[in-house]
Coordinates of C-alpha atoms in Angstrom, one line a residue:
X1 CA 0.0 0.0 0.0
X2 CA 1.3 3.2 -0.9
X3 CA 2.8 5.2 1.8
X4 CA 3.2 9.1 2.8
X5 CA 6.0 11.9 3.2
X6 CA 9.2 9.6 4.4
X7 CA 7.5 6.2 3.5
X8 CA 7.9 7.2 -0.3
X9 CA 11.3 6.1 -1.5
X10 CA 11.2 5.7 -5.2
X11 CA 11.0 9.1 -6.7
X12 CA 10.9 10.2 -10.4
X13 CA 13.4 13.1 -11.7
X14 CA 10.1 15.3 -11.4
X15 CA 9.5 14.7 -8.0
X16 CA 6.5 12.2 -8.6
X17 CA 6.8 9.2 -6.7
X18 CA 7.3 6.2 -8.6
X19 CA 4.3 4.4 -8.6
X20 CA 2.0 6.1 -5.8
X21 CA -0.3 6.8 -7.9
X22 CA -0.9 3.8 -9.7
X23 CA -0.4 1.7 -7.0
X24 CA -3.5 3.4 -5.3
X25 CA -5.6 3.8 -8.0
X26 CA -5.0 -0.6 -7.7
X27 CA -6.6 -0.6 -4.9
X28 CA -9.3 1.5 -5.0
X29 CA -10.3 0.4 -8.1
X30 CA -10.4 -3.2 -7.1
X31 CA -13.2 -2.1 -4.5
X32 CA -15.4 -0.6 -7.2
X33 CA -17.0 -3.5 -7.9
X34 CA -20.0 -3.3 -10.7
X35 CA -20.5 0.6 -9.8
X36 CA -20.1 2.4 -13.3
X37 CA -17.3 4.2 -13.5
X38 CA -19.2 8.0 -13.8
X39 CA -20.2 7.2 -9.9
X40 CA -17.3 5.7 -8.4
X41 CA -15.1 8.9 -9.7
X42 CA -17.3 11.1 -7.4
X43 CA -17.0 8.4 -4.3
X44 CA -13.4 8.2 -4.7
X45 CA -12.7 12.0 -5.2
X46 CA -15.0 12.8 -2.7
X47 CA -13.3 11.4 -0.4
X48 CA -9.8 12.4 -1.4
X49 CA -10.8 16.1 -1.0
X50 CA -12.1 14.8 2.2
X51 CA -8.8 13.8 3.3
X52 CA -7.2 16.7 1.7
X53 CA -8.8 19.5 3.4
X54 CA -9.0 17.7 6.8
X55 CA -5.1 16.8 7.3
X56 CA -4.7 20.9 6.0
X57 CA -6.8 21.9 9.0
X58 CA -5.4 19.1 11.3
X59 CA -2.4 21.0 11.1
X60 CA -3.0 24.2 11.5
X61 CA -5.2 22.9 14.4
X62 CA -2.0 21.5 16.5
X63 CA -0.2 24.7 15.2
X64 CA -2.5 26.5 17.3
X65 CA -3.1 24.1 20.3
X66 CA 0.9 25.0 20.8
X67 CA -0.2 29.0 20.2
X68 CA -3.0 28.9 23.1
X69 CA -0.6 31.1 25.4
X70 CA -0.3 33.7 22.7
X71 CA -4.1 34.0 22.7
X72 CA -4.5 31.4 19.3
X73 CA -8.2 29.6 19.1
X74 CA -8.3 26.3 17.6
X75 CA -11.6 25.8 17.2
X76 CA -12.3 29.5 15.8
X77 CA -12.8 29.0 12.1
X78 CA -11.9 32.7 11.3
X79 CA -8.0 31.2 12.3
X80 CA -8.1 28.9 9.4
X81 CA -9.8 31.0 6.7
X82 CA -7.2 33.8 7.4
X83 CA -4.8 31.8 5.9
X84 CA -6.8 30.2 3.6
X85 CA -7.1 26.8 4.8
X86 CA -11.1 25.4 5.1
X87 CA -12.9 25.2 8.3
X88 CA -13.9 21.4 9.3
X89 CA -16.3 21.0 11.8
X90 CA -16.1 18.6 14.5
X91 CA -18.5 16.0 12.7
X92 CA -16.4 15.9 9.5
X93 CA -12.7 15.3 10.5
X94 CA -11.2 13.1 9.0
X95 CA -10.1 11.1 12.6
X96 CA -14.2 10.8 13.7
X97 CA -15.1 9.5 10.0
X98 CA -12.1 7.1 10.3
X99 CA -12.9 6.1 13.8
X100 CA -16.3 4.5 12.1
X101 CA -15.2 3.6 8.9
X102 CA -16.3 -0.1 9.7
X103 CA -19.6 1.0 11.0
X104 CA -22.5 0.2 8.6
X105 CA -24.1 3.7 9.2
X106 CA -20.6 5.1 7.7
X107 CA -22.5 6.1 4.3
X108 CA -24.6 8.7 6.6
X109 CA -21.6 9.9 8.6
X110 CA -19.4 10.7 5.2
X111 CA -22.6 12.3 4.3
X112 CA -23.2 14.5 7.0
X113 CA -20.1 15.1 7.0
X114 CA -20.0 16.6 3.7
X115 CA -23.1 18.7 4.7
X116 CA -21.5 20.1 7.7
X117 CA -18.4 21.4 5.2
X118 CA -20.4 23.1 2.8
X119 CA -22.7 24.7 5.6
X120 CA -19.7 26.4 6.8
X121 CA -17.6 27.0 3.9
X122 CA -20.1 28.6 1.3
X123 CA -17.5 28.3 -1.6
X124 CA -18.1 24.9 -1.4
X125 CA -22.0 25.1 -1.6
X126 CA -23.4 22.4 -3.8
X127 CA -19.9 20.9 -4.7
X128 CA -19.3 17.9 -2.7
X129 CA -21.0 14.6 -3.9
X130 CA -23.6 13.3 -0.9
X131 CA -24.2 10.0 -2.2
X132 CA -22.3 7.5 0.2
X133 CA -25.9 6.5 2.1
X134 CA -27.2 5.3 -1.2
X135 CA -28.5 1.3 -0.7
X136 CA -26.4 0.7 -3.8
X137 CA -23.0 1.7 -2.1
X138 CA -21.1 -1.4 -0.3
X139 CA -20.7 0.0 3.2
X140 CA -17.9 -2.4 3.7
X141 CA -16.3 -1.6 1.1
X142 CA -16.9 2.1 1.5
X143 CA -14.8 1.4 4.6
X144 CA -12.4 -0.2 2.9
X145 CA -11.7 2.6 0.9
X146 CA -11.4 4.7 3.9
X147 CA -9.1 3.2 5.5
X148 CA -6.6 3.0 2.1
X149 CA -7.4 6.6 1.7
X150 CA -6.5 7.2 5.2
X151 CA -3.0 5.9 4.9
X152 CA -1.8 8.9 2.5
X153 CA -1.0 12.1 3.5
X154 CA -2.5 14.9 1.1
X155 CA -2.7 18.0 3.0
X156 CA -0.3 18.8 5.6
X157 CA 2.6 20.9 4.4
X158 CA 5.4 18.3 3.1
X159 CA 2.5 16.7 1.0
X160 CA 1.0 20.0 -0.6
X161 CA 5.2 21.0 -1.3
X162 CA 5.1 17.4 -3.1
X163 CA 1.8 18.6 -4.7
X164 CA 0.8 14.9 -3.9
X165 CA -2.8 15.4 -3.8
X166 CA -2.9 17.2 -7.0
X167 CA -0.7 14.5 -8.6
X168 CA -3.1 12.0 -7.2
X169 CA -6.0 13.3 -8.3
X170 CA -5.0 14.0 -11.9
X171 CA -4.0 10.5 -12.3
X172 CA -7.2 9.2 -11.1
X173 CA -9.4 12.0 -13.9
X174 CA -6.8 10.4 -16.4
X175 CA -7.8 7.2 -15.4
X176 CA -11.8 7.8 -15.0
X177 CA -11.4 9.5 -18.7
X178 CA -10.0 6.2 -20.1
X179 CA -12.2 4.0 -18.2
X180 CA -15.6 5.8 -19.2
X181 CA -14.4 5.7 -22.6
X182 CA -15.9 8.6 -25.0
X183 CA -17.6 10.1 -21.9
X184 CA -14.7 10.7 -20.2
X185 CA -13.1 13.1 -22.5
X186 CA -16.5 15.7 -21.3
X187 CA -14.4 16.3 -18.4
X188 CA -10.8 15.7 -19.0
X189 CA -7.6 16.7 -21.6
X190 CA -4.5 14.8 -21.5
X191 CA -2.6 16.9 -19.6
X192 CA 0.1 17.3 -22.2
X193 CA -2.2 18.2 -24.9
X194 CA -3.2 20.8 -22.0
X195 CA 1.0 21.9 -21.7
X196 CA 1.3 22.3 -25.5
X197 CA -1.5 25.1 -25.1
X198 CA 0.0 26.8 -22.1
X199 CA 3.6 26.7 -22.9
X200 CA 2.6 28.2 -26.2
X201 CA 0.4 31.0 -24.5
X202 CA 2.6 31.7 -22.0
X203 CA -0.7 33.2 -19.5
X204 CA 2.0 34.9 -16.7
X205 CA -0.8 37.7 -15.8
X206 CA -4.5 38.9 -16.9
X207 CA -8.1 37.3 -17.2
X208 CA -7.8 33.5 -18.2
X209 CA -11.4 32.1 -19.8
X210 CA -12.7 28.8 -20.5
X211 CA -16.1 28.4 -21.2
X212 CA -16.4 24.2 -21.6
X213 CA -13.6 23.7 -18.9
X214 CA -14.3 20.2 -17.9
X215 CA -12.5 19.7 -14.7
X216 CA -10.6 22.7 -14.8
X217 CA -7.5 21.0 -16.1
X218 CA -6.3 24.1 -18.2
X219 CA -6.6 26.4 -15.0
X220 CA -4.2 24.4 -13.0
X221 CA -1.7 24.4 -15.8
X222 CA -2.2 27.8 -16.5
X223 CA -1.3 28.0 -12.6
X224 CA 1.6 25.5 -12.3
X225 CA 2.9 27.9 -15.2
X226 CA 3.3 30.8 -13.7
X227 CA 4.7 29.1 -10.6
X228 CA 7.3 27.3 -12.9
X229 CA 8.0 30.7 -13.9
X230 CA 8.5 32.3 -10.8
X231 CA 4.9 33.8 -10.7
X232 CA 2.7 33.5 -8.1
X233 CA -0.7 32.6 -7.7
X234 CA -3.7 35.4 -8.1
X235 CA -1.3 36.9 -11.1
X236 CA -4.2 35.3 -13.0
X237 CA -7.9 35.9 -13.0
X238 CA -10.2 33.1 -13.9
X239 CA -13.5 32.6 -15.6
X240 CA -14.8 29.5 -16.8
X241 CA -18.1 27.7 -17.3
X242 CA -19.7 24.0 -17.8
X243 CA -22.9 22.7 -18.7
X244 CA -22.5 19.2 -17.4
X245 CA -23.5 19.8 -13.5
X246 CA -21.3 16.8 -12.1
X247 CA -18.2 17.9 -14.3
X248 CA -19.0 21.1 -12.9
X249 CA -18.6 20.2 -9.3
X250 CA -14.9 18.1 -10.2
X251 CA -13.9 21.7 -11.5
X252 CA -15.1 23.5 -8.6
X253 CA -13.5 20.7 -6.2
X254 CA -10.4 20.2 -8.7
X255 CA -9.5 24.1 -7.8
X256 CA -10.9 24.4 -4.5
X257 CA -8.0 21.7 -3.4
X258 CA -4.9 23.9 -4.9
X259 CA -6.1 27.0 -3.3
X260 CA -7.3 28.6 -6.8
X261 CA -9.9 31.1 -6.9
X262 CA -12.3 30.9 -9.7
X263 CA -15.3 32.2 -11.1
X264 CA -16.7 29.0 -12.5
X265 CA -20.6 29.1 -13.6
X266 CA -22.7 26.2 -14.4
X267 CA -24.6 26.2 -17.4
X268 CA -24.7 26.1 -21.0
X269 CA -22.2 28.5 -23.3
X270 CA -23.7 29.0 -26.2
X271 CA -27.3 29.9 -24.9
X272 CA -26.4 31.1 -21.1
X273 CA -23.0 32.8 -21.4
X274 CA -22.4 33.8 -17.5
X275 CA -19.7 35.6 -18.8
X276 CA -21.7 37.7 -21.5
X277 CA -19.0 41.1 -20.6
X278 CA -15.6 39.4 -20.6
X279 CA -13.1 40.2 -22.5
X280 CA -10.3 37.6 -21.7
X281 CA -5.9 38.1 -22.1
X282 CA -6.4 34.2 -22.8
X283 CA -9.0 31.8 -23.7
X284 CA -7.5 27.8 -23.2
X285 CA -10.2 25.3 -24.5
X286 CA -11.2 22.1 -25.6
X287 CA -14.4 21.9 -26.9
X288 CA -16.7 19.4 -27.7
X289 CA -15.4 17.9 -31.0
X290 CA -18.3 18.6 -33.9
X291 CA -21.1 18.4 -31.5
X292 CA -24.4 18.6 -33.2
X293 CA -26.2 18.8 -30.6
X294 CA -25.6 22.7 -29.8
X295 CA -29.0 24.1 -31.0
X296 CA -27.7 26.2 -33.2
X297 CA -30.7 27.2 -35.0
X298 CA -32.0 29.1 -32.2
X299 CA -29.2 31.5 -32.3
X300 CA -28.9 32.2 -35.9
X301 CA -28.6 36.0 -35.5
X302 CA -26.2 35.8 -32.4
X303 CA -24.1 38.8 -32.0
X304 CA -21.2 36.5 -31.5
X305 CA -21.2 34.9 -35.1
X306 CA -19.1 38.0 -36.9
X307 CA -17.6 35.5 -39.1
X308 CA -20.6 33.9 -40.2
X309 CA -23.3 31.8 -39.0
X310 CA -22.2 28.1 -37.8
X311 CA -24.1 25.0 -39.2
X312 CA -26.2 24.1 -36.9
X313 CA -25.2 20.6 -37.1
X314 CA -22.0 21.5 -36.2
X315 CA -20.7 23.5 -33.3
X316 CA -16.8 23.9 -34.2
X317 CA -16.7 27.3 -36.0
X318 CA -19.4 28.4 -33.1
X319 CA -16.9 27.9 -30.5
X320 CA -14.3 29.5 -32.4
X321 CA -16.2 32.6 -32.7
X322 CA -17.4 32.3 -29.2
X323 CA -13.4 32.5 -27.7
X324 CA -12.9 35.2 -30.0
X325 CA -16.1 37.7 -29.5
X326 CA -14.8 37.6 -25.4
X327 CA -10.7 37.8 -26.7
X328 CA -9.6 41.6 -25.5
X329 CA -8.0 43.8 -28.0
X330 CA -4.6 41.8 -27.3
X331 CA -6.1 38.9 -26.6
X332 CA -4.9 35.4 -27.6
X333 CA -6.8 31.9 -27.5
X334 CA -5.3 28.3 -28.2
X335 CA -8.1 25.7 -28.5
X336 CA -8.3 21.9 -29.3
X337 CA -10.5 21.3 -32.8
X338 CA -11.1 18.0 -34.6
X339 CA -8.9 18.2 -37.6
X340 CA -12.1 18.2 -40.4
X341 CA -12.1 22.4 -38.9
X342 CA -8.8 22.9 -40.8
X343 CA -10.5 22.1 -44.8
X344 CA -13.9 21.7 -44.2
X345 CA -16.2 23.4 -46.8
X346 CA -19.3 21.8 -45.4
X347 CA -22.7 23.9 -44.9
X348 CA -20.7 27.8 -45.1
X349 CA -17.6 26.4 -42.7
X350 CA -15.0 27.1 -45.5
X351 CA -16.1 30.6 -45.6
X352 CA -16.3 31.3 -42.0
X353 CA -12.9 30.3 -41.8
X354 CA -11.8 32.0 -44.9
X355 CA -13.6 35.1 -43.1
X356 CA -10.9 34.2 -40.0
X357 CA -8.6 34.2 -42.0
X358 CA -8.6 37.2 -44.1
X359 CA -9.1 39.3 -40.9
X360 CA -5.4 37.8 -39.9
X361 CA -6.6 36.4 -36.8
X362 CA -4.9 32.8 -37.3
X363 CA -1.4 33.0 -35.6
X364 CA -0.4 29.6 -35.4
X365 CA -1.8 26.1 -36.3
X366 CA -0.8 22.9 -35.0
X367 CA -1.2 19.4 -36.1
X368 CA -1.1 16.9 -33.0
X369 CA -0.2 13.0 -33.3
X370 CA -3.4 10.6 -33.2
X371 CA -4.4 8.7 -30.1
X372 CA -3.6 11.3 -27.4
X373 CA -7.3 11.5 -26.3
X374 CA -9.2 8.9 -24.2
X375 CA -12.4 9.9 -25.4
X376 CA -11.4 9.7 -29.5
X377 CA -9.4 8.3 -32.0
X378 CA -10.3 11.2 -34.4
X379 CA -7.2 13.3 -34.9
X380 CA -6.8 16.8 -33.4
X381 CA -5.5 20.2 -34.3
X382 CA -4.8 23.1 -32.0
X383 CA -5.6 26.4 -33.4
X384 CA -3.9 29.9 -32.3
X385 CA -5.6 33.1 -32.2
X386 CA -4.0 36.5 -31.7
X387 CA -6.6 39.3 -31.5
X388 CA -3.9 41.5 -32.7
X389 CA -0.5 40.5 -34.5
X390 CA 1.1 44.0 -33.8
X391 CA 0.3 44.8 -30.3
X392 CA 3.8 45.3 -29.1
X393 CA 4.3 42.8 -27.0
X394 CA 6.3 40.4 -29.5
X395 CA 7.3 41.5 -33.2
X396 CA 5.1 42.4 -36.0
X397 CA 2.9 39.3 -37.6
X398 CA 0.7 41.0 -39.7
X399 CA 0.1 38.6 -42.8
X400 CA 2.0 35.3 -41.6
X401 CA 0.9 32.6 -40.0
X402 CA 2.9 29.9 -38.2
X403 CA 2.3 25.7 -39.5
X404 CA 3.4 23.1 -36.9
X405 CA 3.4 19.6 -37.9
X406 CA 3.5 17.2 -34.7
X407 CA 2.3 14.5 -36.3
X408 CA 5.3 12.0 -36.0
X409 CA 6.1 13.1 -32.5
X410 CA 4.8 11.4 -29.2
X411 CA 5.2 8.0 -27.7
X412 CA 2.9 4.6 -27.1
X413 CA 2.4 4.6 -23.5
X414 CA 0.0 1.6 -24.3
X415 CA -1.5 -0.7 -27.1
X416 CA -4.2 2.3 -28.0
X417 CA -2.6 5.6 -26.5
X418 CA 0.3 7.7 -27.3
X419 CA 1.8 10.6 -25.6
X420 CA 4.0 13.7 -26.0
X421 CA 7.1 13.9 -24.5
X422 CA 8.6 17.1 -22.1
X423 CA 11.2 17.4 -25.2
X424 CA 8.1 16.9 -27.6
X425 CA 6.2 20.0 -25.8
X426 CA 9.5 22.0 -25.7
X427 CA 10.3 21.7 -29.7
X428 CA 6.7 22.5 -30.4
X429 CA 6.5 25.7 -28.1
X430 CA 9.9 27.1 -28.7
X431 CA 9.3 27.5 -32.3
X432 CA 6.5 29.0 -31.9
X433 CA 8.2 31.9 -29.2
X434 CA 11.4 32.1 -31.9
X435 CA 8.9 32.7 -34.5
X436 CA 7.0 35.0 -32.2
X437 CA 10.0 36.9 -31.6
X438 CA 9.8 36.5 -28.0
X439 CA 13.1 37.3 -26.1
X440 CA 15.4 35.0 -25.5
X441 CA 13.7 32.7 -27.8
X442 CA 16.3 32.1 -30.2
X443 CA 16.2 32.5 -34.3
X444 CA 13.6 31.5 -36.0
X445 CA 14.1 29.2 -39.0
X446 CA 11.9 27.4 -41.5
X447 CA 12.2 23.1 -40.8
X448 CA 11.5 21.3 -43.7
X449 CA 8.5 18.9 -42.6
X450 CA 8.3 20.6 -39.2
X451 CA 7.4 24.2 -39.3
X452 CA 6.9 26.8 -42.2
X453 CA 6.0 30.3 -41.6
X454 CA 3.7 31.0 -44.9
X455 CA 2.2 34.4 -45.9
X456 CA -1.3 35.2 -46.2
X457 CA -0.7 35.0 -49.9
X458 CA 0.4 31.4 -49.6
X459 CA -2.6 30.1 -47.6
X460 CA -4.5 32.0 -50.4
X461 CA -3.3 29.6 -53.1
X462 CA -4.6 26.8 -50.6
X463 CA -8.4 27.7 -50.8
X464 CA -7.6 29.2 -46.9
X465 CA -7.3 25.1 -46.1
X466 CA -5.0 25.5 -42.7
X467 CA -3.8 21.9 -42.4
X468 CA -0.1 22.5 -41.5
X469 CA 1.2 19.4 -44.1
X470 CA 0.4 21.2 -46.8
X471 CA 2.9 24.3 -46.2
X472 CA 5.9 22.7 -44.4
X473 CA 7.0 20.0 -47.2
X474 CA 8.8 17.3 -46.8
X475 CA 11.3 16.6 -44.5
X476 CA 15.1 16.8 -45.5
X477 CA 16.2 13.2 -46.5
X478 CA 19.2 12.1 -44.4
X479 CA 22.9 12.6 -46.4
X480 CA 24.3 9.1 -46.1
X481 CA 27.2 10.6 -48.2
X482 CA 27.5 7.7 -50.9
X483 CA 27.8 8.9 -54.1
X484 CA 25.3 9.2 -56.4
X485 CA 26.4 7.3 -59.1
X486 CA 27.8 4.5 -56.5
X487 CA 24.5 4.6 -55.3
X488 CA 22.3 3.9 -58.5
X489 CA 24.9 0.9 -59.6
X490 CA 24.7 -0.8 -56.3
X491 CA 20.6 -0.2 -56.1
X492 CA 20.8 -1.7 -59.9
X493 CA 22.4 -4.6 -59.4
X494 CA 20.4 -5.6 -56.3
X495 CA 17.5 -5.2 -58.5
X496 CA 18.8 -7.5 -61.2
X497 CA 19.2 -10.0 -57.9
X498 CA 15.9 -9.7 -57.3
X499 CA 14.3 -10.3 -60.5
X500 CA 16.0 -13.1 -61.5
X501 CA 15.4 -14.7 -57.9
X502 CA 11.6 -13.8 -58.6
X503 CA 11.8 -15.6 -62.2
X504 CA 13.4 -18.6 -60.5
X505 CA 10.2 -18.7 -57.5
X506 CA 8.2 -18.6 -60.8
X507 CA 9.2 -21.6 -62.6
X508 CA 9.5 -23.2 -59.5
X509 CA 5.6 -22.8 -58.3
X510 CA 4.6 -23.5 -61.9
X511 CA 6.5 -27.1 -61.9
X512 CA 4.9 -27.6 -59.0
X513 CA 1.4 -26.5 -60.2
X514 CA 2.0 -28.5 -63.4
X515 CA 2.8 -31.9 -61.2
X516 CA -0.3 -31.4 -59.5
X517 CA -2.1 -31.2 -63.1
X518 CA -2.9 -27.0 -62.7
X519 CA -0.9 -25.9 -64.5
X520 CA -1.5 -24.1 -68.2

């Protein structure tokens, strides 16, 4: 069973410890039983966050038993929220839910426990899942599951400098996302798909929007970004939404645990924007890919379609017009798109985008490899969008647009999933910052079957078709520095070999044929 703080000896380059988090993903897994996978990921987090926030307050609870003298409360919650750590109540600590974990009324206690939490920490209000009294939940194995979850330290102040808890609970949304299949991809992007976008945008300071953010994946990069960077956190403002109400508690949860303040509303984009005044610095996304389902033809005459009207059985070129209407007048927005938005000419698309294009919005376009996604095998595309290319904050780009091909690049982690590698993410985003002119990127330089920054003129010639293969050509064929003519003897006389062992393979099967009376 995995272990905490000292207990954890193996330890990756990065700091992760080798094998924690599968290791306990193991076990709790093997005590879901036949609950589908959709329910167990809120019993499971549920009870993570649980843990999380309680050994946080358990600590600053003995901090200031040992501060009584100075005049220190420990049971006055307005000691905890000062330093922005939740207020548990009595009923919910984690050492009283422990105590009874073996109890068959333990469904009701986790429960009330949960109640008690949001009662007094109204950020919290309508987040946490209540469902661990249901008849359908195994009580014994609920308790189980306790007592695993109880052996891992997640909030005191060694684990949150390890980011353990976060570390933990991204593995288990990666793990929900491939085990719910298609579904799972509503609430979760790979989290290097999710580093391609952010190391590209670079969001060090301003108003960061998503408005189909799913967990809230692209917030805590955009976070660990600036941290990386020597940032800290509130240098950002966020703004999200999601329609889905049960993805939208894991977001609310998924930020509330890293100490990340968010305005994240619940419902749907497209026809209740809670964000109708925003104008964002950076919009990270990953829509829906080609959902049909958007009712678009109740919003025909949307203020937001400048571009164009989107299909209505297609809600790609709504969303890109979406992150651009709330873009500010510097704005930039990377998003994920299902490759068909790149050429598609279907039902007015090709001239929406030719619209996009023409008004030099397009900065940069990237083709990914195939089978990064748990939720499709459809290949992907991320999409760059720069409000203005002459803003001052990197050179002038009027007129050129930047073509990435990443199609080659990435790794099998398994038999039906690849992934992108920390050199992978660095090739991509530094040529976009040398191309960018960002300082202390480097010189920027065309790479045959790589990258090609082409003119507005070229992409012309392509009927505004934006797939990145068809502007960075091939890639340079290795000099294996025998000559020519050497070359084209050898490769001749191999031939020869070749033939005349095929001719001998034929006579030899028609003998054979011709013993066995087929033959002509």
């Amino acid at each position: 069973m995995a272990r905490s703080g000292s207990q954890q000896t193996a330890q990756k380059p990065n700091g992760a410890t080798l094998g924690f988090e599968s290791q306990l993903w193991a076990a709790a897994d093997a005590l879901r039983n036949n609950m589908d996978a959709a329910e167990y990921k809120h019993v499971v987090l549920g009870l993570i966050f649980l843990k999380y926030i309680s050994d946080a307050f358990e600590e600053q609870h003995s901090k200031l038993e040992g501060e009584r003298a100075q005049g220190a409360d420990p049971e006055d919650p307005d000691e905890y929220r000062a330093v922005n750590i939740f207020w548990v109540p009595k009923e919910a600590r984690w050492s009283h839910i422990k105590g009874d974990a073996r109890q068959p009324a333990v469904g009701k206690l986790v429960d009330d426990a949960m109640a008690a939490i949001e009662r007094d920490n109204p950020t919290l209000k309508s987040v946490l899942p209540k469902e661990y009294a249901r008849p359908g939940l195994d009580k014994q194995r609920l308790g189980q599951l306790i007592d695993l979850v109880s052996n891992i330290g997640l909030g005191d102040k060694e684990s949150r400098s390890k980011d353990i808890l976060g570390r933990v609970y991204e593995y288990f949304l990666s793990q929900f996302a491939s085990a719910e299949g298609k579904k799972g991809g509503q609430f979760y992007t790979p989290s290097r798909v999710v580093r391609v976008l952010v190391e590209i945008l670079a969001p060090y300071q301003g108003r960061v929007y998503d408005p189909c953010c799913g967990s809230g994946g692209m917030f805590v990069s955009s976070e660990k970004f600036i941290e990386a960077h020597s940032g800290k956190l509130g240098d950002i403002s966020i703004y999200g939404q999601e329609s889905n109400y049960t993805t939208w508690r894991l977001s609310k949860m998924n930020l509330a645990i890293r100490g990340i303040d968010a305005q994240i509303a619940h419902g749907d984009t497209f026809h209740n924007d809670r964000h109708p005044d925003l104008k964002a610095d950076y919009v990270l996304a990953n829509p829906p890919f080609n959902d049909s389902d958007w009712r678009g033809e109740l919003l025909k005459d949307d203020k937001r379609w400048a571009y164009g009207a989107p299909p209505a059985g297609n809600a790609n070129f709504a969303w890109v017009q979406h992150f651009i209407h709330h873009l500010a007048p510097t704005g930039l927005a990377g998003f994920v798109l299902a490759n068909g938005s790149m050429s598609s000419n279907q039902s007015g698309e090709g001239e929406i985008r030719r619209r996009i294009i023409e008004a030099d919005l397009v900065d940069s376009m990237v083709a990914l490899p195939g089978q990064l996604f748990y939720s499709t095998q459809i290949p992907v595309c991320l999409w760059f969008i720069a409000r203005s290319k002459k803003n001052g904050r990197f050179r002038d780009r009027r007129g050129e647009t930047l073509f990435i091909d990443a199609r080659k690049m990435g790794t099998l982690v398994d038999r039906v999933h690849r992934d992108l590698t920390d050199e992978d993410v660095a090739k991509i985003a530094g040529a976009y910052h040398a191309w960018r002119g960002d300082l202390g990127a480097g010189e920027y330089g065309d790479v045959p079957g790589f990258c090609k920054a082409a003119a507005l003129d070229d992409i012309r010639k392509h009927g505004h078709v934006l797939t990145p293969g068809r502007y960075v050509g091939a890639e340079a064929a290795e000099e294996d520095g025998e000559p020519f003519e050497e070359k084209m003897r050898r490769l001749t006389a191999d031939l020869e070999t070749q033939f005349a062992e095929s001719a001998r393979l034929e006579a030899a099967i028609r003998e054979n044929l011709a013993a066995l009376g087929l033959g002509s």
